[in-house]
Structures are given as C-alpha cells and as structure tokens.
C-alpha cells in the first residue's frame, strides 16, 4: 500500500508541477531520426490473430503435458487419465476449429459456405 500510495503521489506531483509544452515537432513520433511516412497501423487479417491465439492455447497444452511427463511416476493412473482427458478435450477443440474453418488462411468463400450451412 505504501508503494502504491507513493507512486500515486509522484504521478500527481508530476502532473501538477511538471512543465507542459506542446509543439508540432514534439508531437511527431520519433523513429530513430527517420521521419515517419504513412500510417503505422497495418491492418492484419483476423485469421492472423486467431492462429496466434490458437498457438498460445496449444503451447500451454505442451507445458501441461511436459509437466505431467516429468512427474508421471508420482501421479499414477489417476494422473494418466486426467492428462488423457485434457488431451482429448483439446483435440476435440482443434477438430472443431478445423471443421468451422478457423484455421483456413484461404479465401473467405469456403468459410462463408460453412457458416451459411451452420445457420440453416
């Protein structure tokens, strides 16, 4: 609580006691002495983010499986069945993503056909 209070106090002091000047040159982004050209925000397709999230999910699966493998002799059959259930659930999730077109990087036509079929 002391650290949080001190940080809050210092931020308030800096806000009210600090000098604030704004010029056109100061408001420009600094890119290692290179003048910026164009918009810095590039639009990425949604599948890019989906694949990144899927990678994180299945990377965490690997962490759990490796940690189970390190202590498999201590966990016995109960641990084996638990990790098997975990792997089966994630595998079914992967199959679902695959069937729904979540892993397709191709055209949107196939994905739209799948969604149209699901909607009826």
Coordinates of N, CA, C and O in Angstrom, one line a residue:
X1 N 0.8 -1.2 0.0 CA 0.0 0.0 0.0 C 0.9 1.3 0.0 O 0.5 2.3 -0.6
X2 N 2.0 1.2 0.7 CA 2.9 2.3 0.7 C 3.5 2.6 -0.7 O 3.5 3.7 -1.1
X3 N 3.9 1.5 -1.4 CA 4.4 1.7 -2.8 C 3.3 2.3 -3.7 O 3.6 3.2 -4.5
X4 N 2.1 1.8 -3.6 CA 1.0 2.3 -4.5 C 0.7 3.7 -4.1 O 0.6 4.6 -5.0
X5 N 0.7 4.1 -2.9 CA 0.5 5.5 -2.5 C 1.6 6.4 -2.9 O 1.3 7.5 -3.4
X6 N 2.8 5.9 -2.8 CA 4.0 6.7 -3.3 C 3.9 6.9 -4.8 O 4.2 8.1 -5.3
X7 N 3.6 5.9 -5.5 CA 3.5 6.0 -7.0 C 2.4 7.0 -7.3 O 2.6 7.9 -8.2
X8 N 1.3 6.9 -6.7 CA 0.2 7.9 -6.9 C 0.6 9.3 -6.6 O 0.3 10.2 -7.4
X9 N 1.2 9.5 -5.5 CA 1.7 10.8 -5.1 C 2.7 11.4 -6.1 O 2.5 12.6 -6.5
X10 N 3.6 10.6 -6.5 CA 4.6 11.1 -7.5 C 3.9 11.4 -8.9 O 4.3 12.4 -9.5
X11 N 3.0 10.6 -9.3 CA 2.3 10.9 -10.5 C 1.5 12.2 -10.4 O 1.4 13.0 -11.4
X12 N 0.8 12.4 -9.3 CA 0.1 13.7 -9.1 C 1.0 14.9 -9.1 O 0.7 15.9 -9.7
X13 N 2.1 14.8 -8.4 CA 3.1 15.9 -8.3 C 3.6 16.2 -9.7 O 3.8 17.3 -10.1
X14 N 3.9 15.1 -10.5 CA 4.5 15.3 -11.8 C 3.4 16.0 -12.7 O 3.7 16.8 -13.6
X15 N 2.2 15.6 -12.5 CA 1.1 16.2 -13.3 C 0.9 17.7 -13.1 O 0.7 18.5 -14.0
X16 N 0.9 18.0 -11.8 CA 0.6 19.4 -11.5 C 1.9 20.3 -11.4 O 1.7 21.6 -11.5
X17 N 3.0 19.8 -11.1 CA 4.2 20.6 -11.0 C 5.1 20.6 -12.3 O 5.9 21.4 -12.5
X18 N 4.8 19.6 -13.2 CA 5.7 19.5 -14.4 C 5.3 20.5 -15.4 O 4.2 21.0 -15.5
X19 N 6.3 20.8 -16.2 CA 6.1 21.8 -17.3 C 5.5 21.1 -18.5 O 6.0 20.0 -18.9
X20 N 4.5 21.6 -19.0 CA 3.8 21.0 -20.2 C 3.8 22.0 -21.4 O 3.2 23.1 -21.3
X21 N 4.6 21.6 -22.4 CA 4.6 22.4 -23.6 C 4.4 21.5 -24.7 O 4.8 20.3 -24.7
X22 N 3.7 22.0 -25.7 CA 3.4 21.1 -26.9 C 3.6 21.9 -28.2 O 3.1 23.0 -28.3
X23 N 4.5 21.4 -29.0 CA 4.7 22.0 -30.3 C 4.5 20.9 -31.3 O 4.4 19.7 -31.0
X24 N 4.5 21.4 -32.6 CA 4.3 20.4 -33.7 C 5.4 19.4 -33.8 O 5.2 18.2 -34.0
X25 N 6.6 19.9 -33.5 CA 7.8 19.0 -33.6 C 7.7 18.0 -32.5 O 8.0 16.8 -32.6
X26 N 7.4 18.4 -31.3 CA 7.3 17.5 -30.1 C 6.2 16.4 -30.2 O 6.3 15.4 -29.7
X27 N 5.2 16.8 -30.9 CA 4.1 15.8 -31.1 C 4.3 14.8 -32.2 O 3.5 13.9 -32.3
X28 N 5.3 14.9 -33.0 CA 5.6 13.9 -34.0 C 6.2 12.7 -33.4 O 7.0 12.8 -32.5
X29 N 5.9 11.5 -33.9 CA 6.6 10.3 -33.4 C 8.0 10.3 -33.8 O 8.4 10.7 -34.9
X30 N 8.8 9.8 -32.9 CA 10.3 9.7 -33.2 C 10.7 8.3 -33.6 O 10.4 7.3 -32.8
X31 N 11.2 8.1 -34.7 CA 11.6 6.8 -35.2 C 13.1 6.8 -35.6 O 13.5 6.7 -36.7
X32 N 13.9 6.9 -34.6 CA 15.4 6.9 -34.8 C 15.8 7.9 -35.9 O 16.6 7.5 -36.8
X33 N 15.4 9.1 -35.7 CA 15.7 10.2 -36.6 C 15.2 10.0 -38.1 O 15.7 10.7 -39.0
X34 N 14.3 9.1 -38.2 CA 13.7 8.9 -39.6 C 12.3 9.5 -39.5 O 11.5 9.2 -38.6
X35 N 12.0 10.3 -40.5 CA 10.7 10.9 -40.5 C 9.6 9.9 -40.8 O 9.8 9.1 -41.7
X36 N 8.5 9.8 -40.1 CA 7.5 8.8 -40.3 C 6.8 9.0 -41.7 O 6.6 10.2 -42.1
X37 N 6.5 8.0 -42.3 CA 5.8 8.1 -43.6 C 4.6 7.1 -43.6 O 4.8 5.9 -43.3
X38 N 3.4 7.6 -43.8 CA 2.3 6.7 -43.8 C 1.8 6.4 -42.4 O 2.2 6.9 -41.4
X39 N 0.8 5.5 -42.4 CA 0.1 5.1 -41.2 C 0.9 3.9 -40.6 O 1.3 3.0 -41.2
X40 N 1.2 4.0 -39.3 CA 1.9 2.9 -38.6 C 1.1 1.7 -38.3 O 1.6 0.7 -37.9
X41 N -0.2 1.9 -38.4 CA -1.1 0.8 -38.0 C -1.4 0.0 -39.3 O -2.2 0.5 -40.2
X42 N -0.9 -1.2 -39.4 CA -1.1 -2.1 -40.5 C -2.3 -3.0 -40.2 O -2.3 -3.6 -39.1
X43 N -3.2 -3.1 -41.1 CA -4.4 -4.0 -40.8 C -4.0 -5.4 -41.1 O -3.6 -5.7 -42.2
X44 N -4.1 -6.2 -40.1 CA -3.8 -7.6 -40.3 C -5.2 -8.4 -40.4 O -6.1 -8.0 -39.8
X45 N -5.2 -9.4 -41.2 CA -6.4 -10.2 -41.3 C -6.7 -10.9 -40.0 O -5.9 -11.2 -39.2
X46 N -8.0 -11.1 -39.7 CA -8.5 -11.7 -38.5 C -7.9 -13.1 -38.3 O -7.5 -13.5 -37.2
X47 N -7.8 -13.9 -39.4 CA -7.2 -15.3 -39.1 C -5.8 -15.2 -38.5 O -5.3 -16.1 -37.8
X48 N -5.0 -14.1 -38.8 CA -3.7 -14.0 -38.2 C -3.8 -14.0 -36.7 O -3.0 -14.7 -36.0
X49 N -4.7 -13.2 -36.1 CA -4.9 -13.2 -34.7 C -5.4 -14.5 -34.1 O -5.1 -14.9 -33.1
X50 N -6.3 -15.1 -34.9 CA -6.9 -16.4 -34.4 C -5.8 -17.4 -34.3 O -5.8 -18.2 -33.4
X51 N -5.0 -17.5 -35.3 CA -3.9 -18.5 -35.3 C -2.9 -18.2 -34.2 O -2.4 -19.1 -33.5
X52 N -2.7 -17.0 -33.9 CA -1.8 -16.6 -32.8 C -2.4 -17.1 -31.4 O -1.7 -17.6 -30.6
X53 N -3.7 -16.9 -31.3 CA -4.4 -17.3 -30.0 C -4.4 -18.8 -30.0 O -4.2 -19.4 -28.9
X54 N -4.7 -19.5 -31.1 CA -4.6 -21.0 -31.1 C -3.3 -21.5 -30.7 O -3.1 -22.4 -30.0
X55 N -2.2 -20.8 -31.2 CA -0.8 -21.2 -30.9 C -0.6 -21.1 -29.4 O 0.0 -22.0 -28.8
X56 N -1.1 -20.0 -28.7 CA -0.9 -19.9 -27.3 C -1.6 -21.0 -26.6 O -1.1 -21.6 -25.6
X57 N -2.9 -21.3 -27.0 CA -3.6 -22.4 -26.3 C -2.9 -23.7 -26.4 O -2.7 -24.4 -25.4
X58 N -2.4 -24.0 -27.6 CA -1.8 -25.3 -27.7 C -0.4 -25.3 -27.2 O 0.2 -26.4 -26.9
X59 N 0.2 -24.2 -27.1 CA 1.5 -24.1 -26.5 C 1.4 -24.3 -25.0 O 2.2 -25.0 -24.3
X60 N 0.3 -23.8 -24.4 CA 0.1 -24.1 -22.9 C -0.2 -25.6 -22.7 O 0.1 -26.2 -21.7
X61 N -0.9 -26.2 -23.7 CA -1.1 -27.6 -23.6 C 0.2 -28.4 -23.5 O 0.4 -29.3 -22.7
X62 N 1.2 -28.0 -24.3 CA 2.5 -28.6 -24.3 C 3.1 -28.4 -22.9 O 3.8 -29.4 -22.4
X63 N 3.0 -27.3 -22.3 CA 3.5 -27.1 -20.9 C 2.9 -28.0 -19.9 O 3.6 -28.7 -19.1
X64 N 1.6 -28.2 -20.0 CA 0.9 -29.1 -19.1 C 1.4 -30.6 -19.3 O 1.6 -31.4 -18.4
X65 N 1.5 -31.0 -20.6 CA 1.8 -32.4 -20.9 C 3.3 -32.6 -20.4 O 3.6 -33.7 -19.9
X66 N 4.2 -31.7 -20.7 CA 5.6 -31.9 -20.3 C 5.7 -31.9 -18.7 O 6.4 -32.8 -18.2
X67 N 4.9 -31.1 -18.0 CA 5.0 -31.1 -16.6 C 4.4 -32.4 -16.1 O 4.9 -33.0 -15.1
X68 N 3.4 -33.0 -16.7 CA 2.9 -34.3 -16.4 C 3.9 -35.4 -16.6 O 4.1 -36.3 -15.8
X69 N 4.7 -35.3 -17.8 CA 5.7 -36.3 -18.1 C 6.8 -36.3 -17.1 O 7.4 -37.3 -16.8
X70 N 7.1 -35.1 -16.5 CA 8.2 -35.1 -15.5 C 7.8 -35.8 -14.3 O 8.6 -36.5 -13.7
X71 N 6.5 -35.7 -13.9 CA 6.1 -36.4 -12.6 C 5.1 -37.5 -12.8 O 4.3 -37.8 -12.0
X72 N 5.2 -38.2 -14.0 CA 4.2 -39.3 -14.3 C 4.3 -40.4 -13.2 O 3.3 -41.0 -12.9
X73 N 5.5 -40.7 -12.7 CA 5.6 -41.8 -11.8 C 4.9 -41.5 -10.4 O 4.5 -42.4 -9.7
X74 N 4.8 -40.2 -10.1 CA 4.2 -39.8 -8.8 C 2.7 -39.7 -9.0 O 2.0 -39.9 -8.0
X75 N 2.2 -39.5 -10.2 CA 0.8 -39.3 -10.4 C 0.0 -40.6 -10.5 O -1.2 -40.6 -10.3
X76 N 0.6 -41.6 -11.0 CA 0.0 -42.9 -11.2 C -1.1 -42.9 -12.3 O -1.1 -42.0 -13.2
X77 N -2.0 -43.8 -12.1 CA -3.1 -44.0 -13.1 C -4.1 -42.8 -13.1 O -4.6 -42.4 -14.2
X78 N -4.3 -42.2 -12.0 CA -5.2 -41.1 -11.9 C -4.7 -39.9 -12.7 O -5.4 -39.3 -13.5
X79 N -3.4 -39.6 -12.6 CA -2.8 -38.6 -13.4 C -2.8 -38.9 -14.9 O -3.0 -38.0 -15.7
X80 N -2.6 -40.2 -15.2 CA -2.7 -40.6 -16.6 C -4.0 -40.3 -17.2 O -4.2 -39.8 -18.3
X81 N -5.1 -40.7 -16.5 CA -6.5 -40.5 -17.0 C -6.8 -39.0 -17.1 O -7.5 -38.5 -18.0
X82 N -6.3 -38.2 -16.1 CA -6.6 -36.8 -16.2 C -5.9 -36.1 -17.4 O -6.5 -35.3 -18.1
X83 N -4.6 -36.4 -17.6 CA -3.9 -35.8 -18.8 C -4.5 -36.4 -20.1 O -4.6 -35.6 -21.1
X84 N -5.0 -37.6 -20.1 CA -5.6 -38.1 -21.3 C -6.9 -37.4 -21.6 O -7.2 -37.0 -22.7
X85 N -7.7 -37.1 -20.5 CA -8.9 -36.4 -20.7 C -8.6 -34.9 -21.2 O -9.3 -34.4 -22.1
X86 N -7.6 -34.3 -20.7 CA -7.2 -33.0 -21.1 C -6.8 -33.0 -22.6 O -7.2 -32.1 -23.3
X87 N -6.0 -33.9 -23.0 CA -5.6 -34.0 -24.4 C -6.8 -34.3 -25.3 O -6.9 -33.7 -26.4
X88 N -7.7 -35.1 -24.9 CA -8.8 -35.4 -25.7 C -9.7 -34.2 -25.9 O -10.2 -33.9 -27.0
X89 N -9.9 -33.4 -24.8 CA -10.7 -32.2 -24.9 C -10.1 -31.2 -25.8 O -10.8 -30.6 -26.7
X90 N -8.8 -31.0 -25.7 CA -8.1 -30.1 -26.6 C -8.1 -30.6 -28.0 O -8.2 -29.8 -29.0
X91 N -8.0 -31.9 -28.2 CA -8.0 -32.4 -29.6 C -9.4 -32.2 -30.2 O -9.5 -31.8 -31.4
X92 N -10.4 -32.4 -29.4 CA -11.8 -32.1 -30.0 C -12.0 -30.7 -30.3 O -12.6 -30.3 -31.2
X93 N -11.4 -29.8 -29.5 CA -11.4 -28.4 -29.8 C -10.7 -28.0 -31.1 O -11.2 -27.2 -31.9
X94 N -9.6 -28.7 -31.3 CA -8.8 -28.5 -32.6 C -9.7 -29.0 -33.8 O -9.7 -28.3 -34.8
X95 N -10.3 -30.1 -33.6 CA -11.2 -30.7 -34.7 C -12.3 -29.7 -35.0 O -12.6 -29.4 -36.1
X96 N -12.9 -29.2 -33.9 CA -14.0 -28.2 -34.1 C -13.5 -27.0 -34.8 O -14.2 -26.5 -35.7
X97 N -12.3 -26.4 -34.4 CA -11.8 -25.3 -35.1 C -11.5 -25.6 -36.6 O -11.8 -24.7 -37.5
X98 N -11.0 -26.7 -36.9 CA -10.7 -27.1 -38.2 C -12.0 -27.2 -39.1 O -12.1 -26.8 -40.2
X99 N -13.0 -27.9 -38.5 CA -14.3 -28.0 -39.2 C -15.0 -26.7 -39.4 O -15.7 -26.5 -40.4
X100 N -14.9 -25.8 -38.5 CA -15.5 -24.5 -38.6 C -14.8 -23.5 -39.5 O -15.2 -22.5 -39.8
X101 N -13.6 -23.9 -40.0 CA -12.8 -23.1 -40.8 C -11.9 -22.1 -40.1 O -11.5 -21.1 -40.7
X102 N -11.7 -22.2 -38.8 CA -10.9 -21.3 -38.1 C -9.5 -21.3 -38.4 O -8.8 -20.3 -38.2
X103 N -9.0 -22.4 -39.0 CA -7.6 -22.5 -39.4 C -7.3 -22.2 -40.9 O -6.2 -22.3 -41.3
X104 N -8.4 -21.8 -41.6 CA -8.2 -21.6 -43.1 C -7.6 -20.2 -43.3 O -8.1 -19.2 -42.8
X105 N -6.6 -20.1 -44.1 CA -6.0 -18.9 -44.5 C -6.4 -18.5 -45.9 O -6.0 -17.5 -46.4
X106 N -7.1 -19.4 -46.5 CA -7.5 -19.1 -47.9 C -8.6 -18.1 -48.0 O -8.8 -17.3 -47.2
X107 N -9.4 -18.2 -49.1 CA -10.4 -17.3 -49.4 C -11.5 -17.4 -48.4 O -11.7 -18.4 -47.7
X108 N -12.3 -16.4 -48.3 CA -13.5 -16.3 -47.4 C -14.6 -17.1 -47.9 O -15.6 -17.3 -47.2
X109 N -14.6 -17.5 -49.2 CA -15.8 -18.2 -49.8 C -16.1 -19.5 -49.1 O -17.3 -19.8 -48.7
X110 N -15.1 -20.3 -48.8 CA -15.3 -21.5 -48.1 C -15.8 -21.3 -46.7 O -16.8 -22.0 -46.3
X111 N -15.3 -20.4 -46.0 CA -15.7 -20.1 -44.6 C -17.1 -19.6 -44.6 O -17.9 -20.0 -43.8
X112 N -17.5 -18.8 -45.6 CA -18.9 -18.3 -45.6 C -19.9 -19.4 -46.0 O -21.0 -19.5 -45.4
X113 N -19.4 -20.4 -46.8 CA -20.3 -21.5 -47.1 C -20.5 -22.4 -45.8 O -21.6 -22.8 -45.6
X114 N -19.5 -22.6 -45.0 CA -19.6 -23.3 -43.8 C -20.5 -22.7 -42.8 O -21.4 -23.3 -42.3
X115 N -20.4 -21.3 -42.7 CA -21.2 -20.6 -41.7 C -22.7 -20.6 -42.2 O -23.6 -20.7 -41.5
X116 N -22.9 -20.5 -43.6 CA -24.2 -20.5 -44.1 C -24.9 -21.8 -43.9 O -26.1 -21.9 -43.5
X117 N -24.1 -22.9 -44.0 CA -24.6 -24.3 -43.8 C -25.0 -24.4 -42.3 O -26.0 -25.0 -41.9
X118 N -24.2 -23.8 -41.4 CA -24.5 -23.9 -39.9 C -25.8 -23.2 -39.6 O -26.5 -23.5 -38.7
X119 N -26.0 -22.0 -40.2 CA -27.1 -21.2 -39.9 C -28.4 -21.8 -40.5 O -29.5 -21.4 -40.0
X120 N -28.3 -22.6 -41.4 CA -29.5 -23.3 -41.9 C -29.9 -22.9 -43.2 O -30.3 -22.5 -44.1

